[in-house]
Amino acid sequence: MALRHAILAALTNGDASGYDLAKAFDITVANYWSATPQQLYRELDKMLEAGLVVARTVEQEKRPNKRMYSLTEEGTAALHRFTTSDPKPIAIRDELLVQVEAMERGDLDAVRTHIQQKLAASETKLKRYEKTREHLLEGRSEASYLANERSIGSYLTLARGITFETENIRWCEFVLTTLAARESRNAADRTDPGHTLAPRSNVHRGQPRGER
Amino acid sequence: MALRHAILAALTNGDASGYDLAKAFDITVANYWSATPQQLYRELDKMLEAGLVVARTVEQEKRPNKRMYSLTEEGTAALHRFTTSDPKPIAIRDELLVQVEAMERGDLDAVRTHIQQKLAASETKLKRYEKTREHLLEGRSEASYLANERSIGSYLTLARGITFETENIRWCEFVLTTLAARESRNAADRTDPGHTLAPRSNVHRGQPRGER
DNA sequence: ATATTCATGTAACAAGTTACATGATTAG
DNA sequence: CTAATCATGTAACTTGTTACATGAATAT
């Protein structure tokens, strides 16, 4: 029942086809909700039956027909009710972190590679988010946008996604630096056992804790 | 099959009962993997059958008996293999963010309350993480711990959890401040229509972007 | 007195994942 | 000419969630 509300929320930004939603769930929505296209198609069918959305088929030349879904009054009401209910705590599933937890019993080089890949993926994602942000702002400052824009929900969730990916990138760099330092220490130990590296980072690179 | 690896990883930090794991999954592991106690009990049974863990019953006075699970060689090997496989991208499900996305079509006051509750919950969680961190460090500096400690996987995942909750707190404060500013602007509009607030925040309070 | 902690489990149901299928169009 | 995009769907299977059940001990 929770995917349902994520879909309803996505549809407040305009009508969409299942395919459109799949893209959105891959891009912006991915910050806070994951779903595969199959889940979306199945859920949209159920939502149709429940009267939360209506569908119209749009005939396209040169493209397969598509079904565009719109919120109904019932759908809008269901969404309103949802904002009233206590949200469940966040659920995260991150295999990379499981691998890092098990790093020492596993294949360190493989994990390092996975972290490098995550770093690259996060950088790509962050760039896309920044573009979306520029697009929303249309040249205005954040302050002016937030003060004057009618609807700021999407901007606020995007802002969370931006800091999330920024921190992912930092963390990946922090881990890679730490592992590299341990490697070179081990190399040094083998040739020059008296040597140790100078201290390097404190609490994950300038993380501004204790500021609040 | 992925919960399985999270359990195996958790067991590298020592033998545990289902109940112990449930606590761990509620505290530290929660940063990167969610599972209910029921899932754990069920999965542990399957892992026993598969020979990835062994169980012994510990008879306790004044407490119900418990089953303590330990990694077998097969379990350790399975975990090693897992670190070799490409991790699936992170999956997040956050109802609060869905509510924020739908804020304007929903009950703004209710959403504000939910954000305040999240803020409080994140502060509690962060304090617990910081305690765990102090406990791991045992008075050493982070640099010295990371350079010398045999196993640093747990510290690294904890570090990610700490920044995650730190950013959650910031984001909640940012949203609450933004909403308050909009409220007072609306109030001012009703009594003193010429007035606007001075600009307030830029990109989510001093987020250090563009630094990399 | 009452709530929380300790400790495990069953059963029913809801949700998520994976594999497969189709088929035209356009970008590189 | 190959890969990606557009666009939807079925079916089988694996996971995750929720409700219920038990029952003593300890902390408030």
Coordinates of C-alpha atoms (C1' of nucleotides) in Angstrom, one line a residue, chain D:
Chain D
dC1 C1' 24.5 -2.8 -37.7
dT2 C1' 23.9 -2.6 -32.9
dA3 C1' 22.3 -0.7 -28.8
dA4 C1' 19.1 2.1 -26.7
dT5 C1' 14.4 4.0 -26.3
dC6 C1' 9.6 3.6 -26.4
dA7 C1' 5.8 0.9 -24.2
dT8 C1' 3.3 -2.7 -22.0
dG9 C1' 2.4 -7.0 -20.2
dT10 C1' 2.2 -12.2 -17.9
dA11 C1' 3.8 -15.7 -14.7
dA12 C1' 6.5 -17.8 -11.3
dC13 C1' 9.0 -17.2 -7.5
dT14 C1' 11.2 -14.9 -3.4
dT15 C1' 10.9 -11.6 0.3
dG16 C1' 8.9 -8.7 3.6
dT17 C1' 5.0 -7.5 6.8
dT18 C1' 1.5 -8.1 10.3
dA19 C1' -0.9 -10.3 13.7
dC20 C1' -0.9 -13.5 17.0
dA21 C1' 0.9 -16.6 20.8
dT22 C1' 3.6 -17.7 25.1
dG23 C1' 5.6 -16.6 29.6
dA24 C1' 9.0 -15.4 33.1
dA25 C1' 11.9 -11.5 35.0
dT26 C1' 13.2 -7.1 35.9
dA27 C1' 13.0 -2.1 35.9
dT28 C1' 10.2 2.0 37.0

